[in-house]
Amino acid sequence: MLNWLIGVFINTVLLMAIDGYFDDIHFSGIGAAFLASVILAVLNAVVRPVLILLTLPVTVLTLGLFLFVINAITLMMTAGLMGDAFQIGGFGTALLASIVLSFFHLLVQKAIIEPLRNRS
């Protein structure tokens, strides 16, 4: 449960940072970013595995790069579920944001989270 909350917090911070850098992504506030992070975590736990299974041949053919498209789809689904509180300009923006989100989430995981876990 603690790992899930840490992931949600990291996603919230990263989503707010992405909101600041992309003109086509907008959150109505920090609460909306937190709610989007929770919804995204639920979609990643429920919908993403189904999408990966359904698109497995394409994912293998593209050597895993299609996973960024799946991440963009879940990000668009999150925006759709949140309505006006979270808006994305289009699929291209969602794809670029999912790549940036994945990269920085991996960076935070490897540079901060794992060293803290190894210390204890």
PDB file of C-alpha atoms in Angstrom:
ATOM      1  CA  MET A   1       0.000   0.000   0.000  1.00  0.00           C
ATOM      2  CA  LEU A   2       2.863   2.373   0.805  1.00  0.00           C
ATOM      3  CA  ASN A   3       4.495   1.690  -2.562  1.00  0.00           C
ATOM      4  CA  TRP A   4       1.210   2.495  -4.290  1.00  0.00           C
ATOM      5  CA  LEU A   5       0.875   5.798  -2.419  1.00  0.00           C
ATOM      6  CA  ILE A   6       4.466   6.728  -3.247  1.00  0.00           C
ATOM      7  CA  GLY A   7       3.777   5.977  -6.919  1.00  0.00           C
ATOM      8  CA  VAL A   8       0.612   8.088  -6.851  1.00  0.00           C
ATOM      9  CA  PHE A   9       2.498  10.971  -5.226  1.00  0.00           C
ATOM     10  CA  ILE A  10       5.312  10.751  -7.798  1.00  0.00           C
ATOM     11  CA  ASN A  11       2.770  10.670 -10.640  1.00  0.00           C
ATOM     12  CA  THR A  12       0.994  13.697  -9.165  1.00  0.00           C
ATOM     13  CA  VAL A  13       4.205  15.724  -9.084  1.00  0.00           C
ATOM     14  CA  LEU A  14       5.186  14.587 -12.578  1.00  0.00           C
ATOM     15  CA  LEU A  15       1.718  15.344 -13.991  1.00  0.00           C
ATOM     16  CA  MET A  16       1.848  18.855 -12.535  1.00  0.00           C
ATOM     17  CA  ALA A  17       5.312  19.346 -14.056  1.00  0.00           C
ATOM     18  CA  ILE A  18       4.055  18.095 -17.423  1.00  0.00           C
ATOM     19  CA  ASP A  19       1.137  20.527 -17.122  1.00  0.00           C
ATOM     20  CA  GLY A  20       3.645  23.350 -16.800  1.00  0.00           C
ATOM     21  CA  TYR A  21       5.649  22.345 -19.878  1.00  0.00           C
ATOM     22  CA  PHE A  22       2.915  21.312 -22.310  1.00  0.00           C
ATOM     23  CA  ASP A  23       0.442  23.921 -23.519  1.00  0.00           C
ATOM     24  CA  ASP A  24      -2.124  21.295 -24.546  1.00  0.00           C
ATOM     25  CA  ILE A  25      -2.337  19.665 -21.099  1.00  0.00           C
ATOM     26  CA  HIS A  26      -4.246  21.405 -18.344  1.00  0.00           C
ATOM     27  CA  PHE A  27      -5.264  20.510 -14.792  1.00  0.00           C
ATOM     28  CA  SER A  28      -7.737  22.602 -12.837  1.00  0.00           C
ATOM     29  CA  GLY A  29      -5.574  22.284  -9.719  1.00  0.00           C
ATOM     30  CA  ILE A  30      -3.395  20.060  -7.567  1.00  0.00           C
ATOM     31  CA  GLY A  31      -6.441  18.080  -6.427  1.00  0.00           C
ATOM     32  CA  ALA A  32      -7.274  17.289 -10.033  1.00  0.00           C
ATOM     33  CA  ALA A  33      -3.693  16.115 -10.621  1.00  0.00           C
ATOM     34  CA  PHE A  34      -3.909  13.867  -7.550  1.00  0.00           C
ATOM     35  CA  LEU A  35      -7.255  12.448  -8.690  1.00  0.00           C
ATOM     36  CA  ALA A  36      -5.843  11.914 -12.187  1.00  0.00           C
ATOM     37  CA  SER A  37      -2.899  10.085 -10.670  1.00  0.00           C
ATOM     38  CA  VAL A  38      -5.228   7.794  -8.697  1.00  0.00           C
ATOM     39  CA  ILE A  39      -7.405   7.105 -11.754  1.00  0.00           C
ATOM     40  CA  LEU A  40      -4.299   6.490 -13.860  1.00  0.00           C
ATOM     41  CA  ALA A  41      -2.997   4.015 -11.276  1.00  0.00           C
ATOM     42  CA  VAL A  42      -6.320   2.139 -11.301  1.00  0.00           C
ATOM     43  CA  LEU A  43      -6.429   2.098 -15.107  1.00  0.00           C
ATOM     44  CA  ASN A  44      -2.825   0.883 -15.210  1.00  0.00           C
ATOM     45  CA  ALA A  45      -3.755  -1.949 -12.855  1.00  0.00           C
ATOM     46  CA  VAL A  46      -7.008  -2.960 -14.587  1.00  0.00           C
ATOM     47  CA  VAL A  47      -7.147  -1.827 -18.224  1.00  0.00           C
ATOM     48  CA  ARG A  48      -3.466  -1.723 -19.205  1.00  0.00           C
ATOM     49  CA  PRO A  49      -2.841  -5.496 -18.834  1.00  0.00           C
ATOM     50  CA  VAL A  50      -5.853  -6.213 -21.043  1.00  0.00           C
ATOM     51  CA  LEU A  51      -4.619  -3.761 -23.677  1.00  0.00           C
ATOM     52  CA  ILE A  52      -1.136  -5.273 -23.539  1.00  0.00           C
ATOM     53  CA  LEU A  53      -2.566  -8.747 -24.010  1.00  0.00           C
ATOM     54  CA  LEU A  54      -4.762  -7.662 -26.930  1.00  0.00           C
ATOM     55  CA  THR A  55      -1.916  -5.841 -28.680  1.00  0.00           C
ATOM     56  CA  LEU A  56       0.835  -8.345 -27.899  1.00  0.00           C
ATOM     57  CA  PRO A  57       1.739  -9.077 -31.553  1.00  0.00           C
ATOM     58  CA  VAL A  58       2.131  -5.366 -32.328  1.00  0.00           C
ATOM     59  CA  THR A  59       4.099  -4.827 -29.122  1.00  0.00           C
ATOM     60  CA  VAL A  60       6.486  -7.649 -29.988  1.00  0.00           C
ATOM     61  CA  LEU A  61       6.796  -6.414 -33.573  1.00  0.00           C
ATOM     62  CA  THR A  62       7.723  -2.896 -32.408  1.00  0.00           C
ATOM     63  CA  LEU A  63      10.091  -4.265 -29.740  1.00  0.00           C
ATOM     64  CA  GLY A  64       7.960  -2.847 -26.936  1.00  0.00           C
ATOM     65  CA  LEU A  65       7.616   0.684 -28.283  1.00  0.00           C
ATOM     66  CA  PHE A  66       3.867   0.194 -28.667  1.00  0.00           C
ATOM     67  CA  LEU A  67       3.656   0.278 -24.859  1.00  0.00           C
ATOM     68  CA  PHE A  68       4.011   4.064 -25.108  1.00  0.00           C
ATOM     69  CA  VAL A  69       0.864   4.086 -27.235  1.00  0.00           C
ATOM     70  CA  ILE A  70      -0.924   2.027 -24.578  1.00  0.00           C
ATOM     71  CA  ASN A  71       0.275   4.487 -21.924  1.00  0.00           C
ATOM     72  CA  ALA A  72      -1.070   7.354 -24.048  1.00  0.00           C
ATOM     73  CA  ILE A  73      -4.414   5.562 -24.358  1.00  0.00           C
ATOM     74  CA  THR A  74      -4.679   5.183 -20.581  1.00  0.00           C
ATOM     75  CA  LEU A  75      -3.734   8.854 -20.163  1.00  0.00           C
ATOM     76  CA  MET A  76      -6.474   9.840 -22.629  1.00  0.00           C
ATOM     77  CA  MET A  77      -8.931   7.582 -20.785  1.00  0.00           C
ATOM     78  CA  THR A  78      -8.016   9.337 -17.536  1.00  0.00           C
ATOM     79  CA  ALA A  79      -8.643  12.727 -19.130  1.00  0.00           C
ATOM     80  CA  GLY A  80     -11.950  11.463 -20.495  1.00  0.00           C
ATOM     81  CA  LEU A  81     -13.067  10.230 -17.089  1.00  0.00           C
ATOM     82  CA  MET A  82     -12.140  13.503 -15.391  1.00  0.00           C
ATOM     83  CA  GLY A  83     -13.918  15.823 -17.809  1.00  0.00           C
ATOM     84  CA  ASP A  84     -12.973  19.496 -17.540  1.00  0.00           C
ATOM     85  CA  ALA A  85     -10.647  18.971 -14.566  1.00  0.00           C
ATOM     86  CA  PHE A  86      -8.010  17.361 -16.827  1.00  0.00           C
ATOM     87  CA  GLN A  87      -7.715  18.178 -20.511  1.00  0.00           C
ATOM     88  CA  ILE A  88      -5.346  16.887 -23.175  1.00  0.00           C
ATOM     89  CA  GLY A  89      -5.173  18.564 -26.580  1.00  0.00           C
ATOM     90  CA  GLY A  90      -4.893  15.384 -28.648  1.00  0.00           C
ATOM     91  CA  PHE A  91      -3.396  11.946 -29.017  1.00  0.00           C
ATOM     92  CA  GLY A  92       0.009  13.249 -30.105  1.00  0.00           C
ATOM     93  CA  THR A  93       0.259  15.314 -26.947  1.00  0.00           C
ATOM     94  CA  ALA A  94      -0.825  12.316 -24.868  1.00  0.00           C
ATOM     95  CA  LEU A  95       1.816  10.156 -26.552  1.00  0.00           C
ATOM     96  CA  LEU A  96       4.578  12.675 -25.920  1.00  0.00           C
ATOM     97  CA  ALA A  97       3.388  13.185 -22.335  1.00  0.00           C
ATOM     98  CA  SER A  98       3.322   9.427 -21.732  1.00  0.00           C
ATOM     99  CA  ILE A  99       6.909   9.130 -22.966  1.00  0.00           C
ATOM    100  CA  VAL A 100       8.031  11.987 -20.704  1.00  0.00           C
ATOM    101  CA  LEU A 101       6.030  10.599 -17.768  1.00  0.00           C
ATOM    102  CA  SER A 102       7.506   7.117 -18.210  1.00  0.00           C
ATOM    103  CA  PHE A 103      11.055   8.455 -18.516  1.00  0.00           C
ATOM    104  CA  PHE A 104      10.911  10.644 -15.433  1.00  0.00           C
ATOM    105  CA  HIS A 105       9.044   8.029 -13.402  1.00  0.00           C
ATOM    106  CA  LEU A 106      11.843   5.574 -14.211  1.00  0.00           C
ATOM    107  CA  LEU A 107      14.454   8.210 -13.362  1.00  0.00           C
ATOM    108  CA  VAL A 108      12.882   8.947  -9.964  1.00  0.00           C
ATOM    109  CA  GLN A 109      12.495   5.230  -9.282  1.00  0.00           C
ATOM    110  CA  LYS A 110      16.152   4.437 -10.040  1.00  0.00           C
ATOM    111  CA  ALA A 111      17.736   7.577  -8.568  1.00  0.00           C
ATOM    112  CA  ILE A 112      15.674   8.089  -5.410  1.00  0.00           C
ATOM    113  CA  ILE A 113      13.337   5.233  -4.484  1.00  0.00           C
ATOM    114  CA  GLU A 114      15.652   2.244  -4.966  1.00  0.00           C
ATOM    115  CA  PRO A 115      18.640   3.791  -3.116  1.00  0.00           C
ATOM    116  CA  LEU A 116      16.328   4.612  -0.184  1.00  0.00           C
ATOM    117  CA  ARG A 117      15.026   1.036  -0.115  1.00  0.00           C
ATOM    118  CA  ASN A 118      18.555  -0.386  -0.244  1.00  0.00           C
ATOM    119  CA  ARG A 119      19.654   1.745   2.728  1.00  0.00           C
ATOM    120  CA  SER A 120      17.117   0.200   5.057  1.00  0.00           C
TER     121      SER A 120
END
